[in-house]
Short mmCIF file of C-alpha atoms in Angstrom, two decimals:
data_model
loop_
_atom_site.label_atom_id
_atom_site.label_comp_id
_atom_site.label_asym_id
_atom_site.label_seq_id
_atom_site.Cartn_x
_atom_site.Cartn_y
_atom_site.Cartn_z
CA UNK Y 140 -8.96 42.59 -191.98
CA UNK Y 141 -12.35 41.30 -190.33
CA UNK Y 142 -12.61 39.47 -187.44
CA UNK Y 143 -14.13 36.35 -189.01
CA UNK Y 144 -11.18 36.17 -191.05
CA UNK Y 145 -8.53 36.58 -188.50
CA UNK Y 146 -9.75 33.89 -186.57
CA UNK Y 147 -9.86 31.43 -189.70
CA UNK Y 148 -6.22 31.86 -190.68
CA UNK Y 149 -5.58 31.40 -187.44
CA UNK Y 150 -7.48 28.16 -186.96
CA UNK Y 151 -5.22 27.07 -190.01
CA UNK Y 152 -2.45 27.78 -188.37
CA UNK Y 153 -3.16 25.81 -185.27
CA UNK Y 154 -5.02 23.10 -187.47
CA UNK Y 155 -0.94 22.80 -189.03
CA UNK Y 156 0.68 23.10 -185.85
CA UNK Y 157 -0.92 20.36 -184.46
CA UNK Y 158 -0.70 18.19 -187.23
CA UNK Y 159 3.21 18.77 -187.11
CA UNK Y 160 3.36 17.94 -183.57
CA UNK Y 161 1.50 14.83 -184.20
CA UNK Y 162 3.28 13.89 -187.23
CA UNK Y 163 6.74 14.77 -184.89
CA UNK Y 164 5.35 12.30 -182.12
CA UNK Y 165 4.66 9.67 -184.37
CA UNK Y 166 8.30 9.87 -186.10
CA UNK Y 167 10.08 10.50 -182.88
CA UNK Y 168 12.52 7.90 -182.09
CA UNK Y 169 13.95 7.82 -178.32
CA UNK Y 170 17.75 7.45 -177.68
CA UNK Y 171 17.21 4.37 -175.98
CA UNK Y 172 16.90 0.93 -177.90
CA UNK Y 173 14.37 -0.93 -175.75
CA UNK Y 174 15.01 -4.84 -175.11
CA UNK Y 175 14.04 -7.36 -176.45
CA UNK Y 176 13.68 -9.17 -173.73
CA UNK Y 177 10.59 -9.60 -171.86
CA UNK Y 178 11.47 -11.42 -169.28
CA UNK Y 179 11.06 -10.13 -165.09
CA UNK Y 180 13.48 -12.14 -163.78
CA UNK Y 181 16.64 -10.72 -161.62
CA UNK Y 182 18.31 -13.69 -161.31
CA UNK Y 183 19.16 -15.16 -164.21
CA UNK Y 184 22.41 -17.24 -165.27
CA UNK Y 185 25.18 -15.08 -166.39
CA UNK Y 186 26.50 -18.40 -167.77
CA UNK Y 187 29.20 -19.12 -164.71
CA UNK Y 188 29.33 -20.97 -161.79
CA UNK Y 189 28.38 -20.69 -158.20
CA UNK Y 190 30.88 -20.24 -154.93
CA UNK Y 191 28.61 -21.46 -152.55
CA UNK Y 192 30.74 -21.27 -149.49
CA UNK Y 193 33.39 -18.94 -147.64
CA UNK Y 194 36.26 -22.22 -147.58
CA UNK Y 195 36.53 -21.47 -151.51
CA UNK Y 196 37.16 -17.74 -151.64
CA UNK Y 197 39.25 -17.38 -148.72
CA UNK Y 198 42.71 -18.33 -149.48
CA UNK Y 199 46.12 -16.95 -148.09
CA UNK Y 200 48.86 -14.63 -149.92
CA UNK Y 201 51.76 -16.48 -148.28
CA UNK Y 202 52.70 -19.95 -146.36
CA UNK Y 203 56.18 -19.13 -144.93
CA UNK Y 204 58.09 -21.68 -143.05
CA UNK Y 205 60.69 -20.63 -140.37
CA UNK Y 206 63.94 -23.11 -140.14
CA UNK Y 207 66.17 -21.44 -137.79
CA UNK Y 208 67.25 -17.71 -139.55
CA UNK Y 209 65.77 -19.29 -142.61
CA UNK Y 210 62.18 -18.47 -144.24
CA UNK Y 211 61.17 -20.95 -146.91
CA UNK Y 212 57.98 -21.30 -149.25
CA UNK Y 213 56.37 -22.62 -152.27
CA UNK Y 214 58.49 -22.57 -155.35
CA UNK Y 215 54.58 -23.21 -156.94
CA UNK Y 216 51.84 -20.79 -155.25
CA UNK Y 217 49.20 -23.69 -156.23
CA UNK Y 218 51.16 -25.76 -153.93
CA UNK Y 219 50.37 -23.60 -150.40
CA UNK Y 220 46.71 -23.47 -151.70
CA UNK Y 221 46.69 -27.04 -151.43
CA UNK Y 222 48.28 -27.30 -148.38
CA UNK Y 223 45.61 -24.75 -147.03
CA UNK Y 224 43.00 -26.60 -148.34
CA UNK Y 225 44.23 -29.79 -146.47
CA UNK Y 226 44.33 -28.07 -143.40
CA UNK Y 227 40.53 -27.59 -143.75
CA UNK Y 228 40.22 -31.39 -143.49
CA UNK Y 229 42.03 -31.72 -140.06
CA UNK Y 230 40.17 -32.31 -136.74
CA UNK Y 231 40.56 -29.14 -134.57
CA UNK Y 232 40.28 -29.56 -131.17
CA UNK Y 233 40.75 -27.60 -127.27
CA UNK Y 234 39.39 -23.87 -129.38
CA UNK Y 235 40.03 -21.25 -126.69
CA UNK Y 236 39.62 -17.25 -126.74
CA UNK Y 237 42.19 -15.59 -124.58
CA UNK Y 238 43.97 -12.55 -123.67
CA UNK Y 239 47.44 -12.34 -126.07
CA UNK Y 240 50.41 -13.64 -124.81
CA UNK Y 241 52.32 -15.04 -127.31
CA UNK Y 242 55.66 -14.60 -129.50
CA UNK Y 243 55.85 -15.07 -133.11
CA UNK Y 244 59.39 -15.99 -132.55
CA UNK Y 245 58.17 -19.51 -131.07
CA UNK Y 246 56.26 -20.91 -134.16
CA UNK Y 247 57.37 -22.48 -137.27
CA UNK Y 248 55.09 -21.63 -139.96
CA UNK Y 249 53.67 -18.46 -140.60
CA UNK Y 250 49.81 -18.58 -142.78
CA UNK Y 251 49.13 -14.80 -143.96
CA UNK Y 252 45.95 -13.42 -145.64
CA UNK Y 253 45.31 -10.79 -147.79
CA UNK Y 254 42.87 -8.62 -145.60
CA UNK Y 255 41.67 -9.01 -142.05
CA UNK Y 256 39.40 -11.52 -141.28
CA UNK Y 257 36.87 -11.63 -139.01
CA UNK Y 258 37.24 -14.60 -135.89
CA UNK Y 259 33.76 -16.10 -136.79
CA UNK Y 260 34.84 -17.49 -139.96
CA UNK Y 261 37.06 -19.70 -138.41
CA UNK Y 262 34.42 -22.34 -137.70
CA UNK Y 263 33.87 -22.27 -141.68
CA UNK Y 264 37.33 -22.67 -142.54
CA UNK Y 265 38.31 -25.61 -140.19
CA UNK Y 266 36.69 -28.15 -138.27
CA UNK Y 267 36.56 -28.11 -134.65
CA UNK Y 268 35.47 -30.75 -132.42
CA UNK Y 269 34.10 -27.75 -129.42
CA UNK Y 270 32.63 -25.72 -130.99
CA UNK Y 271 30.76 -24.42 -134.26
CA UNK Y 272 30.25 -20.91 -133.30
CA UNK Y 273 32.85 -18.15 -132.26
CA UNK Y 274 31.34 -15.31 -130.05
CA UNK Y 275 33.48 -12.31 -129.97
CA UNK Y 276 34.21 -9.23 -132.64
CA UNK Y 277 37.91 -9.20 -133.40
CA UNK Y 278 39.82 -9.79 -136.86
CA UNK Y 279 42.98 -11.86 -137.83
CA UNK Y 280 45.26 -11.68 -140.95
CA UNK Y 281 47.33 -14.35 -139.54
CA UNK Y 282 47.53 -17.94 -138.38
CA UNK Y 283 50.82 -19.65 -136.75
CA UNK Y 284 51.56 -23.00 -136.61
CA UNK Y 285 54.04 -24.32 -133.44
CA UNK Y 286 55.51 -28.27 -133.99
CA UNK Y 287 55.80 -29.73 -130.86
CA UNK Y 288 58.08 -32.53 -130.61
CA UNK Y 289 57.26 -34.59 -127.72
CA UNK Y 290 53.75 -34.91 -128.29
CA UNK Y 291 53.85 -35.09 -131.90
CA UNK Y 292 51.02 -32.48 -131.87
CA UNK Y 293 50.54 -28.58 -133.58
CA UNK Y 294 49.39 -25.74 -131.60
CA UNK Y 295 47.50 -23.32 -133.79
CA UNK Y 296 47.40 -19.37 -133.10
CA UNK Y 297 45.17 -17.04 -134.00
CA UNK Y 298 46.42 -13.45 -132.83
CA UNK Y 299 44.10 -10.45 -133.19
CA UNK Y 300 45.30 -7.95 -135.37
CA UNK Y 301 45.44 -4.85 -133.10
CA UNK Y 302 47.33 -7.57 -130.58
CA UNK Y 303 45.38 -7.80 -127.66
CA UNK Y 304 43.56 -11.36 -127.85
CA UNK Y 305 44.23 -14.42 -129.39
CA UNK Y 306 42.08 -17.84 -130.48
CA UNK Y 307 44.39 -21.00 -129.84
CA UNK Y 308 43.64 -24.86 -131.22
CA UNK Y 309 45.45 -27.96 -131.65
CA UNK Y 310 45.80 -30.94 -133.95
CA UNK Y 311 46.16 -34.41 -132.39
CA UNK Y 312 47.04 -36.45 -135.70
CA UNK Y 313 50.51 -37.35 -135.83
CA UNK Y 314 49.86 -38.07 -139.89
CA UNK Y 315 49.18 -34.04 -139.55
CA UNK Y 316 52.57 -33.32 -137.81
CA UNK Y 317 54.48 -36.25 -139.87
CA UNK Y 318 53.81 -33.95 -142.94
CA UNK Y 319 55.13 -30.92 -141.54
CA UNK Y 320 58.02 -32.18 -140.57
CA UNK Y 321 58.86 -34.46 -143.67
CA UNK Y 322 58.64 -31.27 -145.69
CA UNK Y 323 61.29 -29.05 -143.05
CA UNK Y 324 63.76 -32.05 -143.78
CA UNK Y 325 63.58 -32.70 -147.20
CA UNK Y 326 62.45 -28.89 -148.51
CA UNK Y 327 60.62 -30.71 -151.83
CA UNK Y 328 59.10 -27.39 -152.94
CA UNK Y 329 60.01 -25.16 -151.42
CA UNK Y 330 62.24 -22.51 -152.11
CA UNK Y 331 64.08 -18.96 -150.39
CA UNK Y 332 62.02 -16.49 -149.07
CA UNK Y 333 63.85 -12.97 -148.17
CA UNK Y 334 62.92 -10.89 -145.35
CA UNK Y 335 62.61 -7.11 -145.76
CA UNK Y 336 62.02 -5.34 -142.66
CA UNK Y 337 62.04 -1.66 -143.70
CA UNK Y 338 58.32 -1.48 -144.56
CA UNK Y 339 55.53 -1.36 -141.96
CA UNK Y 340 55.44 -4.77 -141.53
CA UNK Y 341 57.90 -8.13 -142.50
CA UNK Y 342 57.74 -8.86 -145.85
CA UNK Y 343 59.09 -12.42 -147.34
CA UNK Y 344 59.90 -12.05 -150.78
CA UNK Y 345 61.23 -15.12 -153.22
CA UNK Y 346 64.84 -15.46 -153.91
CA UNK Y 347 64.26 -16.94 -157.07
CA UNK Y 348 62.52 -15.91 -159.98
CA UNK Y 349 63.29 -18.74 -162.55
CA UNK Y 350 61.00 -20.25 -164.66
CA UNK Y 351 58.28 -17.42 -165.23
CA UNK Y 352 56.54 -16.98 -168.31
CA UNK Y 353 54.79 -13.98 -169.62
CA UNK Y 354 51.41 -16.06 -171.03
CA UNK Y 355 48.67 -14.87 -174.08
CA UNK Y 356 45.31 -16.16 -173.42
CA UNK Y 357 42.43 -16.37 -175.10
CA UNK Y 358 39.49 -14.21 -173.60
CA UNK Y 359 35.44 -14.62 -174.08
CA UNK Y 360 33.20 -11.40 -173.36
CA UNK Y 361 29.89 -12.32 -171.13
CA UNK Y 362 26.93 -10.81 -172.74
CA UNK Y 363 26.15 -7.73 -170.89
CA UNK Y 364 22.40 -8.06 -171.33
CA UNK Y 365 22.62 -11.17 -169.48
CA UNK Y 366 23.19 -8.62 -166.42
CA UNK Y 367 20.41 -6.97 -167.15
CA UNK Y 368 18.40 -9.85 -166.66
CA UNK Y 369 20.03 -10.45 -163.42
CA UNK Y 370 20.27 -6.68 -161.67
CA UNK Y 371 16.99 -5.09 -162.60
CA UNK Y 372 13.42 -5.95 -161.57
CA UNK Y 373 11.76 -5.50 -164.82
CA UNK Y 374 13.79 -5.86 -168.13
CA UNK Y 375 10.30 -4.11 -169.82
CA UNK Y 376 11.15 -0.73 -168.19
CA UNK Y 377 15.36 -1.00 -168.92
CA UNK Y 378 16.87 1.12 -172.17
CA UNK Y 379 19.98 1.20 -173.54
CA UNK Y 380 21.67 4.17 -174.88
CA UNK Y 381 24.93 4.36 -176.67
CA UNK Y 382 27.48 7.00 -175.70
CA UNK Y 383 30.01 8.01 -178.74
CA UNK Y 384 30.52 6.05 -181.84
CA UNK Y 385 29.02 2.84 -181.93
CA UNK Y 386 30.95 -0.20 -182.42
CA UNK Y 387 33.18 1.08 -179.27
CA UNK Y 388 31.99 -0.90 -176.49
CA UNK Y 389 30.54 1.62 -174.25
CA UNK Y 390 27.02 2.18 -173.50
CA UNK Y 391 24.85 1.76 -170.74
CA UNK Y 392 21.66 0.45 -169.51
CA UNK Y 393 18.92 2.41 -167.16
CA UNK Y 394 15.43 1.99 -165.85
CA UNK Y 395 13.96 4.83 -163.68
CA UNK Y 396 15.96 4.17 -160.85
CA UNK Y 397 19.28 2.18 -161.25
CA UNK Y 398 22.31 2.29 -164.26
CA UNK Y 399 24.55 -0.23 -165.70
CA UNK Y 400 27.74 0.93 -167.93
CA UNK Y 401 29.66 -1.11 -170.03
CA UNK Y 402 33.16 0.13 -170.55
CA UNK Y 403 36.50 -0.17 -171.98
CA UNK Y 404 34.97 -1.94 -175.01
CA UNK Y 405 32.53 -4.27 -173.33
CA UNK Y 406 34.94 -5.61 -170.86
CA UNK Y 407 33.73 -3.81 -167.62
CA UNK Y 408 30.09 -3.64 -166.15
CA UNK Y 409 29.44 -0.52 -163.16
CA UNK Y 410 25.81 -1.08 -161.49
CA UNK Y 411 24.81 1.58 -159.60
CA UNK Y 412 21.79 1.66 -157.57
CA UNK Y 413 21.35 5.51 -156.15
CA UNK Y 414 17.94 4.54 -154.37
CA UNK Y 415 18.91 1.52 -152.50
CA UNK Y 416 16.91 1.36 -149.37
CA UNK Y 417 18.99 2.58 -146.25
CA UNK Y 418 17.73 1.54 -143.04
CA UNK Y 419 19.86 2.67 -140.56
CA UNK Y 420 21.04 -1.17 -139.76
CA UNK Y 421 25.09 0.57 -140.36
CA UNK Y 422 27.50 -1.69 -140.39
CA UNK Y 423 27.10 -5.47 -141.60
CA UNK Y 424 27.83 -8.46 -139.46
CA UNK Y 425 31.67 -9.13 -141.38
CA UNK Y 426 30.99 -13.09 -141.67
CA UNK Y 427 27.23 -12.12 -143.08
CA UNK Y 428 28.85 -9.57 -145.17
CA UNK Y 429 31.35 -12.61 -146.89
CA UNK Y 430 27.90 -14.48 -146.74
CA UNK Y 431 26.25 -12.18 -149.00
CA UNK Y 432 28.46 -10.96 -151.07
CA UNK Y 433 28.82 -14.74 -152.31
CA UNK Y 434 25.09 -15.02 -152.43
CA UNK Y 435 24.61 -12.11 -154.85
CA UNK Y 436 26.83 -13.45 -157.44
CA UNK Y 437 25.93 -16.94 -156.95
CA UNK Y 438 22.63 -15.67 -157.57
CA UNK Y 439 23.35 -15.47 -161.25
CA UNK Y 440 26.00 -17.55 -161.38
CA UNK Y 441 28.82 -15.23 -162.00
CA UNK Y 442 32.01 -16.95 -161.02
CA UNK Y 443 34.36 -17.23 -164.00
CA UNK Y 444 37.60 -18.74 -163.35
CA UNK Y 445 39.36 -18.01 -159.65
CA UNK Y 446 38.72 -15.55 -157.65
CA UNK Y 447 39.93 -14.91 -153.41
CA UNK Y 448 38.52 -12.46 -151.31
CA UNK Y 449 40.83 -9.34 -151.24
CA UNK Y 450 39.55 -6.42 -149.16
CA UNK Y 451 36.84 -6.92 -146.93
CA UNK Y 452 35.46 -3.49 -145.46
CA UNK Y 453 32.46 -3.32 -143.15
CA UNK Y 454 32.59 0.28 -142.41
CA UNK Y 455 30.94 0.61 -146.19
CA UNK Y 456 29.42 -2.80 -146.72
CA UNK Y 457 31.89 -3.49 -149.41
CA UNK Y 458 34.04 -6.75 -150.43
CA UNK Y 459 36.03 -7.31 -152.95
CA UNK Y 460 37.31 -10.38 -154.96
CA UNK Y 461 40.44 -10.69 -157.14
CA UNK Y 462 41.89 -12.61 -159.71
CA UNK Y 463 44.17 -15.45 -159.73
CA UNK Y 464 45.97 -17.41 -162.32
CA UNK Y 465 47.91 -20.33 -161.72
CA UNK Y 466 47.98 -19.04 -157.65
CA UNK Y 467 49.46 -15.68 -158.48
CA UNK Y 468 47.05 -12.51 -157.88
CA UNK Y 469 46.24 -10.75 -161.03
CA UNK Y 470 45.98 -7.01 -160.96
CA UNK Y 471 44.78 -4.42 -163.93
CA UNK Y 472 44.82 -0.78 -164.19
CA UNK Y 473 41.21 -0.81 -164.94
CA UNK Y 474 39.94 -3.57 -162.11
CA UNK Y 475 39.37 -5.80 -164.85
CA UNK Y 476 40.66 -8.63 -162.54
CA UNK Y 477 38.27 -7.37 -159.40
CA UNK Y 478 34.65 -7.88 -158.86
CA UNK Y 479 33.62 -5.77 -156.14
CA UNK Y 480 29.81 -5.55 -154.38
CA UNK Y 481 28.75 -2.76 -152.19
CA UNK Y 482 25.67 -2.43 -150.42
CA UNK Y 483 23.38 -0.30 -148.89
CA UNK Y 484 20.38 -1.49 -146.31
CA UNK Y 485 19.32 -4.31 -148.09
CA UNK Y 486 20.07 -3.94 -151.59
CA UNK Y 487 23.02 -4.05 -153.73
CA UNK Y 488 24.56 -0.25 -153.89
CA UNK Y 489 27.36 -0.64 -156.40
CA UNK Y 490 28.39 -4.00 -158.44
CA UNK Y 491 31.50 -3.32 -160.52
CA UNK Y 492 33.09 -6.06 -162.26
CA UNK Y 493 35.20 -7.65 -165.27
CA UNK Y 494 32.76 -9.02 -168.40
CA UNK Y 495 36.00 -10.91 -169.47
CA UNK Y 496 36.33 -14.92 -168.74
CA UNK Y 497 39.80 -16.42 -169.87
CA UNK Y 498 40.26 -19.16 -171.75
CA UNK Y 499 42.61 -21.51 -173.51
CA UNK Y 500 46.14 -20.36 -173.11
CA UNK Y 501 48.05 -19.92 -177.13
CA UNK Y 502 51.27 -18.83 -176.28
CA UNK Y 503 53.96 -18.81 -173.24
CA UNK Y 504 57.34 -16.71 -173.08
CA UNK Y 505 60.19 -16.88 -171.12
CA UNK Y 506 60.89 -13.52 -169.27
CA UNK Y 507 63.43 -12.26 -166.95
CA UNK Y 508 62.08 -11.17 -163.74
CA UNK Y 509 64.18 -9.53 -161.25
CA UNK Y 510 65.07 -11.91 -158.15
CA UNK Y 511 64.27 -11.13 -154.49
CA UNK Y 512 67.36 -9.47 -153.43
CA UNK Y 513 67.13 -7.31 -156.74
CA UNK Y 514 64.00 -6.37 -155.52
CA UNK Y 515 64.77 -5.42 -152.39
CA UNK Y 516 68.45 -3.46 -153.12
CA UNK Y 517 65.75 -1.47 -155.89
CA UNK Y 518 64.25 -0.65 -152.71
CA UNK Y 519 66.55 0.66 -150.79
CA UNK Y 520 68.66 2.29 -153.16
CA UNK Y 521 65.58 4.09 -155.52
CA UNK Y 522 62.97 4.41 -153.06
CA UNK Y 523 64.48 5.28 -150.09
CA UNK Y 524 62.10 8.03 -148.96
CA UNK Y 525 59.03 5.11 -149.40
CA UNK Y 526 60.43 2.18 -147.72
CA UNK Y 527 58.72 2.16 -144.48
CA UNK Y 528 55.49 3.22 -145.96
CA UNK Y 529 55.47 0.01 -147.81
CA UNK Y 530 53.06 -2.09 -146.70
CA UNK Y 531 53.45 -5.54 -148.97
CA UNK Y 532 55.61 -6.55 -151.42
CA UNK Y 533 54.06 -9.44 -154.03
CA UNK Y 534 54.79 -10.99 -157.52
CA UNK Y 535 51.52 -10.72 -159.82
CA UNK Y 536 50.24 -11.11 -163.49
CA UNK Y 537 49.85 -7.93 -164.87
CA UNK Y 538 46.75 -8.17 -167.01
CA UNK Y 539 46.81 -6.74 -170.15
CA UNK Y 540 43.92 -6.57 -172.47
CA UNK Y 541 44.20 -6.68 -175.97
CA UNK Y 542 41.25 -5.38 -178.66
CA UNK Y 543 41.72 -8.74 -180.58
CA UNK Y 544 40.00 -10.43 -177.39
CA UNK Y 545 43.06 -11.95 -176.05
CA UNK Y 546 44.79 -11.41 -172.70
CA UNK Y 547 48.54 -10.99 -171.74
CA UNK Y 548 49.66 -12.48 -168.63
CA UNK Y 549 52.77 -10.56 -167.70
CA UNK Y 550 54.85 -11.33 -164.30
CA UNK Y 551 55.31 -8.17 -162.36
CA UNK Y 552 56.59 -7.11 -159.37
CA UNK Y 553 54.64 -4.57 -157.12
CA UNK Y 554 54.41 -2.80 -154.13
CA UNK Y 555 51.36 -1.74 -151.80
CA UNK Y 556 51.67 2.24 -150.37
CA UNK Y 557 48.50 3.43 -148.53
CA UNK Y 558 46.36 0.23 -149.79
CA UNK Y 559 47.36 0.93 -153.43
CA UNK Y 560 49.02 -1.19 -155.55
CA UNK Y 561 51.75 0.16 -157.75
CA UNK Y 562 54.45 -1.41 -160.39
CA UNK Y 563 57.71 -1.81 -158.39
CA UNK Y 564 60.17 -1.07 -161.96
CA UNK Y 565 58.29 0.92 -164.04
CA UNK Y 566 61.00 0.92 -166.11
CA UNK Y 567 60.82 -2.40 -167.18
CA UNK Y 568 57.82 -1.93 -169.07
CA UNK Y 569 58.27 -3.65 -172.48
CA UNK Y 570 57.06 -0.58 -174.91
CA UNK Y 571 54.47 -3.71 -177.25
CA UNK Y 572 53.10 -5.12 -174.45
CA UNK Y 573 50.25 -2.37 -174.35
CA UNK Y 574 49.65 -2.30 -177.93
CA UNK Y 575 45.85 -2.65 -178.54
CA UNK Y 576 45.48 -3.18 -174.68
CA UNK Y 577 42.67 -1.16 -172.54
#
């Protein structure tokens, strides 16, 4: 074969080659589906509500009153959250920061929180006539509350949680005192709390469990592209990509640098930010960290329904927030009742959190719930080699999502071991109650 006809046939070839490369290019179709929207905005309404301040997040688990060998408290857990909140109206005064020398054996009522809280956020939670600013480093996760008689007066204590220093106040109203001492002698509302004192720490239980209902709500998915909007710089540059079959609900979002899934059919959002800037600051201020935290998801306006703060840890810049329905915590399996921000330098590490809002309640059912001492002779008969690691003891709505976009409410005991929550009688589980559910 000559030369000059080698090199023709293979100029064809490369002539075809290219034009099937080109043809390729023009037919190729990336996994993504690009946006539609345009818009560079990363802070745009999610469709909620704002926060706006640390008084409306930070609530307590329990109110317990002491009468004698006695503990009483809230039949209603919307009733202590109203008492709490009109404790934030009282006038605060003689605020002192002292070396610990008290007894929790002389106080009357006993205010616990969910996590440890940092001393600051005091001056945002009440109002006190010396001062507006708390300078020292130490937490609380409880305040007592002493009624003294002959003045008419309450002393307020707030003990450090590793015991060594406390923050003392006290309220001068006599209307303030009146109230607490109206409600010792007539008990409106209150009801038995039982003490179990095998765990790590006292835990008051109720007595009575009467009058629970297992609830089905109606649920509304938030739009997950409305995150999008909100957590990335430049919607031009984001993608989607399905994983699976489509139709599930689980896909994700990514520009060149962060990631948003959507799981459990569209009812959970991770955010994950693997560049965020570290600058060696460490450990956030714990009041700035609250601060922030709020900030970020007021920023798009992604309150929906109640929320507390529930873990607050500095050590990785992370807070969490849980649900609450008619003042009960709820938990899920899946932290579809949590919305949790992490950060890292100055920008927002991780952001996991539920896409579900509830909504109008269609059905409530009464259910037997074991009462406190059932709970607590469970305890020590079944569990007797995890008593004392027990570190809380609580009544909460077990939240159970079904694919038909409702919600079951179900009242459940359960029990905290090494910060973990787990279902106290597992075998009490009715077998329907997960049908369809996530």
């Amino acid at each position: 074969m000559k030369l000059e006809t080698f090199k023709s046939i293979l100029l064809v070839l490369l002539i075809g080659l290219s034009l099937l490369l080109t043809f390729g290019l023009w037919n190729y179709q990336s996994e993504f589906e690009e946006l539609d929207d345009k818009e560079n905005v990363s802070d745009t309404s999610v469709g909620g509500n704002k926060m706006e301040a640390e008084s409306n997040v930070i609530l307590p688990s329990s109110i317990i009153f002491h009468a004698g060998q006695q503990h009483l408290g809230y039949k209603d857990p919307q009733k202590q959250q109203q008492l709490f909140e009109d404790m934030q109206t009282w006038v605060y005064s003689n605020f002192s920061i002292k070396d610990a020398n008290w007894n929790a054996d002389d106080f009357d009522i006993e205010i616990r929180f969910p996590d440890a809280l940092p001393i600051q956020v005091v001056t945002s939670l009440f109002q006190f006539t010396n001062t507006d600013k708390v300078d020292a480093n130490w937490s609380f996760d409880h305040i007592y509350l002493r009624l003294k008689e002959d003045t008419s007066t309450i002393t307020v204590l707030f003990p450090s949680v590793d015991g060594r220093r406390q923050a003392t106040a006290s309220v001068s109203n006599s209307a303030n005192y009146n109230q607490f001492k109206q409600l010792f002698a007539s008990r409106e509302d209150l009801t038995e709390f039982l003490l179990f004192n095998e765990g790590e720490r006292d835990i008051f239980i109720p007595s009575k469990t009467k009058d629970l209902k297992k609830r089905s709500l109606i649920v509304n998915k938030i739009p997950s592209d409305r995150f999008v909007r909100a957590l990335f710089p430049n919607t031009t540059r984001v993608n989607r990509s399905d994983e699976g079959e489509r139709g599930i609900g689980e896909f994700y979002f990514a520009d060149s640098e962060r990631e948003m899934r959507i799981q459990y059919h569209e009812t959970k959002l991770e955010y994950y930010y693997p560049y965020a800037t570290d600058n060696d600051a460490g450990q956030n201020d714990p009041v700035e960290l609250i601060d922030r935290s709020i900030s970020t998801i007021d920023s798009h306006d992604g309150w929906f329904g109640n929320y507390q703060l529930y873990d607050l840890d500095t050590s990785s810049n992370r807070v969490i927030y849980r649900m609450s329905y008619n003042g009960y915590p709820v938990y899920n399996e899946y932290g579809l009742s949590l919305m949790e921000v992490q950060y890292q330098g100055l920008d927002i590490y991780r952001y996991n959190r539920s896409l579900l809002k509830l909504s109008n309640e269609v059905r409530t059912e009464d259910i037997d719930v074991p009462s406190g001492a059932e709970v607590i002779r469970y305890v020590n008969d079944e569990l007797t080699d995890k008593g004392d690691q027990i570190q809380d003891i609580q009544l909460m709505y077990d939240f159970q999502y079904q694919t038909d976009n409702s919600v079951i409410l179900n009242p459940v005991w359960f029990m905290q071991i090494n910060g973990t929550w787990k279902k106290l009688f597992p075998d009490l589980e009715t077998p329907t109650s997960q049908q369809g559910g996530v």
